[in-house]
Coordinates of C-alpha atoms in Angstrom, one line a residue:
X1 CA 116.6 112.1 115.7
X2 CA 115.8 114.2 112.7
X3 CA 112.8 116.5 112.8
X4 CA 111.3 116.7 109.3
X5 CA 107.6 116.0 109.9
X6 CA 104.9 118.6 109.6
X7 CA 101.3 118.3 110.5
X8 CA 98.8 120.1 108.3
X9 CA 95.0 120.4 109.0
X10 CA 93.0 120.4 105.8
X11 CA 89.6 121.9 105.5
X12 CA 86.7 119.3 105.1
X13 CA 86.6 120.0 101.3
X14 CA 90.0 118.4 101.0
X15 CA 89.2 115.1 102.6
X16 CA 88.4 113.9 99.1
X17 CA 91.9 115.0 98.1
X18 CA 93.6 112.6 100.5
X19 CA 91.4 109.8 99.3
X20 CA 92.3 110.6 95.7
X21 CA 96.0 110.7 96.5
X22 CA 95.8 107.4 98.3
X23 CA 94.1 105.9 95.2
X24 CA 96.5 107.2 92.6
X25 CA 99.6 106.1 94.5
X26 CA 99.0 102.3 94.4
X27 CA 98.3 102.2 90.7
X28 CA 101.4 104.2 89.9
X29 CA 103.4 101.9 92.1
X30 CA 101.9 98.8 90.5
X31 CA 102.8 100.0 87.0
X32 CA 106.4 100.4 87.9
X33 CA 106.8 97.5 90.3
X34 CA 109.6 95.1 89.5
X35 CA 111.1 92.2 91.3
X36 CA 113.8 93.1 93.7
X37 CA 117.2 92.0 92.7
X38 CA 117.5 89.9 95.8
X39 CA 114.4 87.8 94.9
X40 CA 115.3 85.5 92.1
X41 CA 112.4 84.4 89.9
X42 CA 112.4 80.7 89.0
X43 CA 112.7 79.8 85.3
X44 CA 109.4 78.9 83.6
X45 CA 108.5 76.9 80.5
X46 CA 104.9 78.2 80.6
X47 CA 105.6 81.2 78.4
X48 CA 106.9 84.8 78.9
X49 CA 105.6 86.4 82.0
X50 CA 103.5 83.3 83.0
X51 CA 104.1 81.7 86.4
X52 CA 101.3 79.1 86.4
X53 CA 98.4 77.8 84.3
X54 CA 95.1 76.5 85.7
X55 CA 93.3 74.5 83.0
X56 CA 95.2 76.5 80.4
X57 CA 94.3 79.8 82.0
X58 CA 97.5 81.8 82.6
X59 CA 98.4 83.4 85.9
X60 CA 101.0 86.1 85.2
X61 CA 104.0 87.6 86.9
X62 CA 102.2 90.9 86.8
X63 CA 99.4 89.5 88.8
X64 CA 101.8 88.2 91.4
X65 CA 103.6 91.5 91.6
X66 CA 100.3 93.3 92.2
X67 CA 99.5 90.8 94.9
X68 CA 102.9 91.4 96.6
X69 CA 102.4 95.1 96.5
X70 CA 98.9 94.9 97.9
X71 CA 100.0 92.6 100.7
X72 CA 102.2 95.4 102.2
X73 CA 104.8 92.8 103.2
X74 CA 108.5 92.6 102.4
X75 CA 109.0 90.8 99.1
X76 CA 110.5 87.3 99.4
X77 CA 110.5 83.9 97.8
X78 CA 108.3 82.6 100.6
X79 CA 105.8 85.4 100.2
X80 CA 105.6 84.9 96.5
X81 CA 105.1 81.2 96.8
X82 CA 102.2 81.7 99.2
X83 CA 100.6 84.4 97.0
X84 CA 101.1 82.2 94.0
X85 CA 99.2 79.4 95.7
X86 CA 96.4 81.8 96.5
X87 CA 96.2 83.0 92.9
X88 CA 96.0 79.4 91.7
X89 CA 93.2 78.6 94.3
X90 CA 91.3 81.7 93.3
X91 CA 91.4 80.7 89.7
X92 CA 90.2 77.2 90.5
X93 CA 87.3 78.7 92.5
X94 CA 86.4 81.1 89.7
X95 CA 86.4 78.4 87.0
X96 CA 84.2 76.1 89.1
X97 CA 81.8 78.9 89.9
X98 CA 81.7 79.9 86.2
X99 CA 80.7 76.3 85.2
X100 CA 77.5 76.6 87.1
X101 CA 76.2 79.6 85.2
X102 CA 74.0 80.6 88.1
X103 CA 76.1 83.5 89.4
X104 CA 76.3 85.8 86.3
X105 CA 73.0 87.5 86.9
X106 CA 72.9 87.7 90.6
X107 CA 72.6 91.3 91.9
X108 CA 75.7 91.1 94.2
X109 CA 77.8 89.9 91.2
X110 CA 76.6 92.8 89.0
X111 CA 77.2 95.3 91.8
X112 CA 80.7 94.0 92.5
X113 CA 81.5 94.2 88.8
X114 CA 80.2 97.7 88.6
X115 CA 82.2 98.7 91.7
X116 CA 85.4 97.2 90.3
X117 CA 84.9 99.0 87.0
X118 CA 84.2 102.3 88.8
X119 CA 87.3 101.9 90.9
X120 CA 89.5 101.0 87.9
X121 CA 88.4 103.9 85.7
X122 CA 88.6 106.3 88.6
X123 CA 92.2 105.3 89.4
X124 CA 93.2 105.6 85.7
X125 CA 91.6 109.1 85.6
X126 CA 93.5 110.2 88.7
X127 CA 96.7 108.8 87.3
X128 CA 96.2 110.8 84.1
X129 CA 94.8 114.0 85.7
X130 CA 97.0 114.5 88.7
X131 CA 100.4 115.7 87.7
X132 CA 102.6 116.5 90.8
X133 CA 105.4 119.0 90.3
X134 CA 108.8 117.2 90.2
X135 CA 110.9 117.5 93.3
X136 CA 114.5 118.7 92.6
X137 CA 117.7 117.9 94.5
X138 CA 118.0 121.6 95.3
X139 CA 114.6 121.6 97.0
X140 CA 115.5 118.6 99.1
X141 CA 118.8 120.2 100.1
X142 CA 117.1 123.4 101.0
X143 CA 114.6 121.6 103.3
X144 CA 117.5 119.8 105.0
X145 CA 119.4 123.1 105.6
X146 CA 116.2 124.7 106.9
X147 CA 115.6 121.9 109.4
X148 CA 119.2 121.9 110.6
X149 CA 119.1 125.7 111.1
X150 CA 116.0 125.3 113.3
X151 CA 117.6 122.9 115.7
X152 CA 119.0 123.9 119.1
X153 CA 122.3 122.7 120.6
X154 CA 120.5 120.2 122.8
X155 CA 117.7 117.6 122.3
X156 CA 115.3 116.2 124.7
X157 CA 113.9 112.7 125.4
X158 CA 110.7 112.8 127.4
X159 CA 107.4 111.2 128.3
X160 CA 104.0 112.8 128.2
X161 CA 100.5 112.1 129.6
X162 CA 97.5 114.0 128.2
X163 CA 94.2 114.2 130.0
X164 CA 91.0 116.1 129.4
X165 CA 90.4 118.1 132.6
X166 CA 92.2 119.8 135.4
X167 CA 91.0 117.4 138.1
X168 CA 92.3 114.3 136.3
X169 CA 95.6 116.1 135.6
X170 CA 96.0 117.0 139.3
X171 CA 95.2 113.4 140.3
X172 CA 97.8 112.0 137.8
X173 CA 100.5 114.4 138.9
X174 CA 99.8 113.5 142.6
X175 CA 100.2 109.8 141.8
X176 CA 103.5 110.4 139.9
X177 CA 104.9 112.5 142.8
X178 CA 104.0 109.6 145.1
X179 CA 106.1 107.2 143.0
X180 CA 103.7 105.8 140.4
X181 CA 105.4 104.5 137.2
X182 CA 105.0 107.2 134.5
X183 CA 104.8 104.6 131.6
X184 CA 102.2 102.5 133.3
X185 CA 100.1 105.5 134.2
X186 CA 100.3 106.8 130.7
X187 CA 99.0 103.5 129.3
X188 CA 96.1 103.6 131.7
X189 CA 94.9 107.2 131.5
X190 CA 96.6 109.2 128.7
X191 CA 94.5 110.4 125.7
X192 CA 97.6 110.8 123.5
X193 CA 98.3 108.2 120.8
X194 CA 101.7 107.5 122.3
X195 CA 100.1 106.0 125.4
X196 CA 100.8 102.5 123.9
X197 CA 104.5 103.4 124.3
X198 CA 104.1 104.6 127.9
X199 CA 103.8 108.2 126.8
X200 CA 107.3 108.1 125.3
X201 CA 108.1 110.9 122.8
X202 CA 110.8 110.9 120.2
X203 CA 114.0 112.9 120.6
X204 CA 113.3 116.6 119.8
X205 CA 115.4 119.7 119.5
X206 CA 114.5 123.4 119.2
X207 CA 116.2 126.7 120.0
X208 CA 115.7 128.2 123.4
X209 CA 114.0 130.2 124.6
X210 CA 111.3 128.4 122.7
X211 CA 109.3 130.6 120.3
X212 CA 106.0 130.1 118.5
X213 CA 106.5 128.4 115.2
X214 CA 110.0 127.2 116.0
X215 CA 109.4 124.2 118.3
X216 CA 109.4 121.3 115.7
X217 CA 105.5 121.2 115.9
X218 CA 105.5 120.8 119.6
X219 CA 102.9 123.2 121.2
X220 CA 104.8 126.2 122.6
X221 CA 103.7 125.8 126.3
X222 CA 104.8 122.2 126.2
X223 CA 108.2 123.1 124.6
X224 CA 108.7 125.8 127.2
X225 CA 107.9 123.5 130.0
X226 CA 110.2 120.7 128.7
X227 CA 113.1 123.1 128.2
X228 CA 112.8 124.2 131.8
X229 CA 112.9 120.7 133.4
X230 CA 115.9 119.0 135.0
X231 CA 116.7 115.5 133.9
X232 CA 114.3 113.2 135.7
X233 CA 112.0 116.1 136.6
X234 CA 108.2 116.4 136.3
X235 CA 106.3 119.5 135.3
X236 CA 105.4 121.0 138.7
X237 CA 101.9 121.8 137.5
X238 CA 99.9 120.4 134.5
X239 CA 100.5 122.3 131.3
X240 CA 97.2 123.7 129.9
X241 CA 97.0 123.9 126.1
X242 CA 94.0 123.7 123.7
X243 CA 91.6 122.8 126.5
X244 CA 93.6 119.7 127.5
X245 CA 96.2 119.1 130.2
X246 CA 99.7 117.6 129.9
X247 CA 102.2 116.2 132.4
X248 CA 105.7 115.9 131.2
X249 CA 108.8 114.0 132.5
X250 CA 112.2 114.8 131.1
X251 CA 114.3 111.6 130.9
X252 CA 117.4 112.5 128.9
X253 CA 119.2 115.5 127.4
X254 CA 122.1 115.2 124.9
X255 CA 123.9 117.3 122.3
X256 CA 121.8 117.5 119.1
X257 CA 122.5 114.6 116.8
X258 CA 122.4 116.0 113.2
X259 CA 122.5 113.2 110.6
X260 CA 124.3 113.3 107.3
X261 CA 122.4 114.7 104.3
X262 CA 122.8 111.5 102.3
X263 CA 121.3 109.4 105.2
X264 CA 118.0 111.4 105.2
X265 CA 117.6 112.8 101.7
X266 CA 115.4 109.9 100.5
X267 CA 113.0 110.5 103.4
X268 CA 112.9 114.2 102.7
X269 CA 112.3 113.6 99.0
X270 CA 109.4 111.3 99.8
X271 CA 107.8 113.9 102.1
X272 CA 108.1 116.6 99.4
X273 CA 106.7 114.3 96.8
X274 CA 103.8 113.5 99.0
X275 CA 103.2 117.2 99.5
X276 CA 103.4 117.8 95.7
X277 CA 100.9 115.0 95.1
X278 CA 98.6 116.5 97.7
X279 CA 98.8 120.0 96.1
X280 CA 98.1 118.6 92.6
X281 CA 95.2 116.6 94.0
X282 CA 93.7 119.6 95.7
X283 CA 93.9 121.5 92.5
X284 CA 92.1 118.8 90.5
X285 CA 89.4 118.3 93.2
X286 CA 88.8 122.1 93.6
X287 CA 88.4 122.5 89.8
X288 CA 85.9 119.6 89.7
X289 CA 83.9 121.0 92.6
X290 CA 83.7 124.4 91.0
X291 CA 82.2 122.8 87.8
X292 CA 79.9 120.4 89.6
X293 CA 76.4 120.7 91.1
X294 CA 76.7 119.0 94.4
X295 CA 73.7 118.6 96.7
X296 CA 74.0 117.3 100.2

């Protein structure tokens, strides 16, 4: 397991920044999207870049690529065939509705057109205004080296149950000591997001004794408790941190598995590019906020 994730808490002002970054990414992706080499496009006599015509109205390869990107599904010939059928059907519907001339002036149509225009010009502005700093190979290598240096000689596989008060924590721990299944109990009572996985945590490694800021984003009391457990052991008492209570079970320990740089550099680059995009977005939003009169 490789520990490269970091969790930042932005101030409320920067909620807009995340939204802006989310908006600018799809348009940039759509402009550069190309068909994967493994997906062969069938030959067409309809004209360059045209995949179908509906009453002489062209449906283009670019439209299909955007539909593939927006679907979020792996590109394939079957997906493209299904989306192409949807585009053809949509064009048929549009033409039939347009013939009736009764929809043009309806308020909901005008509102939808205005919203689509607003979204398009906003995305174009964000693409032009937000210029993330490029990420270099040296930066990616430095991040990899820093992460490797922060790892301990062992890594831990564990489960965790999070509850909101001491009484519930004591009850959960008593049930576990009496033989209750940790995974099932986690699914039933845990407040943590990993409850759906029975409280399972990813492999994690850190130097011991655990020190603040050097626990791979694991809260220090939890890291300290985890490092002190025998394999198969439960925390003898609930761990109190940030007004919540945690019960841990250590399932496995093994020597730390450090991946090869070439196997993880793409992921590290993506993380750094996302951070650069966030920083550039914050700068743009902050500048606009300073110049604007905002009343709430």
